Amino acid sequence: MAIQFTAKTLDYAKNPRNQGEIEQATAVGEVSNPDCGDSTKMYLVVEDNIIKDIKFETFGCAAAVASSSILTEMVKGKTVDEAYQVTEGAVADELGGLPEKKMHCSMVGVEALRKAITNYRNGVVDDDED
Ligand code: FES
């Protein structure tokens, strides 16, 4: 059976908002989904604990792209503490719901964002960099 996405999910998958790289990011975080290998990288610009700018790059399925994209809109302007608390369920709700089998796809963006925030809290831009 074909997977049913909401119109909003399809829109964000086809026209992702905030997609791309921020060269002078305050912090970045990258996470891969161990089940499928899809990955997301989040770039943050943080000033006074507020997320002033955020972009993402996702190499993955439509649900992962849409989830990561809408997540960037949900947390822009929030404090890093507020952003850290956003769950994959909240992301899926914002998209109008995700099919059960695609729920895990909203995780990569959330985890990449949390990793970037952890790097920011630890005073490093990217803990994967040599
Ligand atoms: Fe890999 Fe969706 S199938 S994130």
Coordinates of C-alpha atoms and ligand atoms in Angstrom, one line a residue:
M1 CA 0.0 0.0 0.0
A2 CA 1.3 3.5 -0.9
I3 CA 2.4 5.6 2.0
Q4 CA 0.0 8.5 2.7
F5 CA 1.6 11.8 3.4
T6 CA -0.3 15.0 4.3
A7 CA -0.3 17.8 1.8
K8 CA 1.9 19.8 4.2
T9 CA 4.5 17.0 4.3
L10 CA 4.6 16.8 0.5
D11 CA 5.0 20.6 0.3
Y12 CA 7.9 20.7 2.7
A13 CA 9.5 17.7 1.0
K14 CA 9.3 19.3 -2.4
N15 CA 10.0 22.9 -1.3
P16 CA 12.1 22.6 1.8
R17 CA 12.4 25.8 3.8
N18 CA 15.8 26.7 5.3
Q19 CA 17.7 24.1 3.3
G20 CA 21.4 24.6 2.9
E21 CA 24.6 25.3 4.7
I22 CA 25.6 28.1 7.1
E23 CA 29.4 28.6 6.6
Q24 CA 29.9 30.7 9.8
A25 CA 27.7 28.5 12.0
T26 CA 28.0 28.7 15.8
A27 CA 27.4 25.0 16.0
V28 CA 26.5 22.1 13.8
G29 CA 25.3 18.6 14.5
E30 CA 25.0 15.6 12.2
V31 CA 23.2 12.4 12.8
S32 CA 22.5 9.2 10.7
N33 CA 19.6 6.9 11.1
P34 CA 21.1 3.5 11.8
D35 CA 18.2 1.7 10.2
C36 CA 18.3 3.3 6.8
G37 CA 21.6 5.3 6.6
D38 CA 19.8 8.6 5.9
S39 CA 21.4 11.6 7.6
T40 CA 20.7 15.2 8.5
K41 CA 23.1 18.0 9.4
M42 CA 21.8 21.1 11.3
Y43 CA 23.7 24.4 11.2
L44 CA 22.9 26.9 14.0
V45 CA 23.7 30.6 14.5
V46 CA 23.2 31.2 18.2
E47 CA 23.3 34.7 19.9
D48 CA 22.5 35.2 23.6
N49 CA 21.2 31.6 23.8
I50 CA 18.6 32.4 21.0
I51 CA 18.6 30.5 17.7
K52 CA 19.0 33.4 15.3
D53 CA 19.4 31.3 12.2
I54 CA 19.2 27.6 11.3
K55 CA 19.6 25.6 8.1
F56 CA 19.7 21.9 7.4
E57 CA 21.0 19.4 4.9
T58 CA 19.2 16.1 4.7
F59 CA 20.3 13.1 2.6
G60 CA 17.3 10.9 2.9
C61 CA 13.6 10.2 2.4
A62 CA 10.8 12.7 1.8
A63 CA 9.6 12.4 5.4
A64 CA 13.1 13.2 6.8
V65 CA 13.5 16.2 4.5
A66 CA 10.0 17.6 5.5
S67 CA 10.6 16.9 9.2
S68 CA 14.0 18.6 9.3
S69 CA 12.7 21.5 7.3
I70 CA 9.6 22.2 9.5
L71 CA 11.7 21.7 12.6
T72 CA 14.0 24.6 11.6
E73 CA 10.9 26.8 11.4
M74 CA 9.6 25.6 14.7
V75 CA 12.8 26.5 16.6
K76 CA 14.0 29.6 14.9
G77 CA 13.8 32.4 17.4
K78 CA 13.6 30.0 20.4
T79 CA 16.1 29.6 23.1
V80 CA 18.4 26.6 22.8
D81 CA 16.8 25.1 25.9
E82 CA 13.3 25.4 24.3
A83 CA 14.6 24.0 21.0
Y84 CA 16.2 21.0 22.7
Q85 CA 12.9 20.0 24.1
V86 CA 11.1 19.7 20.7
T87 CA 10.2 16.1 20.2
E88 CA 9.8 14.0 17.0
G89 CA 6.1 13.7 17.9
A90 CA 5.7 17.5 17.9
V91 CA 7.4 17.6 14.5
A92 CA 5.1 15.0 13.1
D93 CA 2.1 16.8 14.6
E94 CA 3.2 20.0 12.9
L95 CA 3.2 18.2 9.6
G96 CA -0.3 17.0 10.3
G97 CA 0.9 13.5 11.2
L98 CA 3.2 11.0 9.6
P99 CA 2.4 7.4 8.7
E100 CA 3.4 5.0 11.5
K101 CA 6.2 3.5 9.4
K102 CA 7.7 6.9 8.8
M103 CA 7.6 8.2 12.4
H104 CA 11.3 7.3 12.8
C105 CA 12.2 9.6 9.9
S106 CA 11.4 12.7 12.1
M107 CA 14.1 11.5 14.5
V108 CA 17.2 12.4 12.5
G109 CA 16.4 16.1 12.4
V110 CA 15.5 16.3 16.1
E111 CA 18.7 14.4 17.0
A112 CA 20.9 16.5 14.7
L113 CA 19.5 19.6 16.3
R114 CA 20.1 18.3 19.8
K115 CA 23.7 17.3 18.8
A116 CA 24.3 20.9 17.5
I117 CA 22.9 22.3 20.7
T118 CA 25.1 20.0 22.8
N119 CA 28.1 21.1 20.8
Y120 CA 27.1 24.8 21.4
R121 CA 26.8 24.1 25.1
N122 CA 30.2 22.4 25.1
G123 CA 31.7 25.4 23.3
V124 CA 32.6 23.5 20.1
V125 CA 31.3 24.0 16.6
D126 CA 31.4 20.4 15.4
D127 CA 32.6 17.5 17.5
D128 CA 33.2 15.5 14.3
E129 CA 35.8 17.8 13.0
D130 CA 39.4 16.9 13.2
Ligands
FES1 FE1 15.5 6.9 6.4 FE2 13.1 8.0 6.4 S1 13.6 6.1 5.5 S2 14.9 8.7 7.4

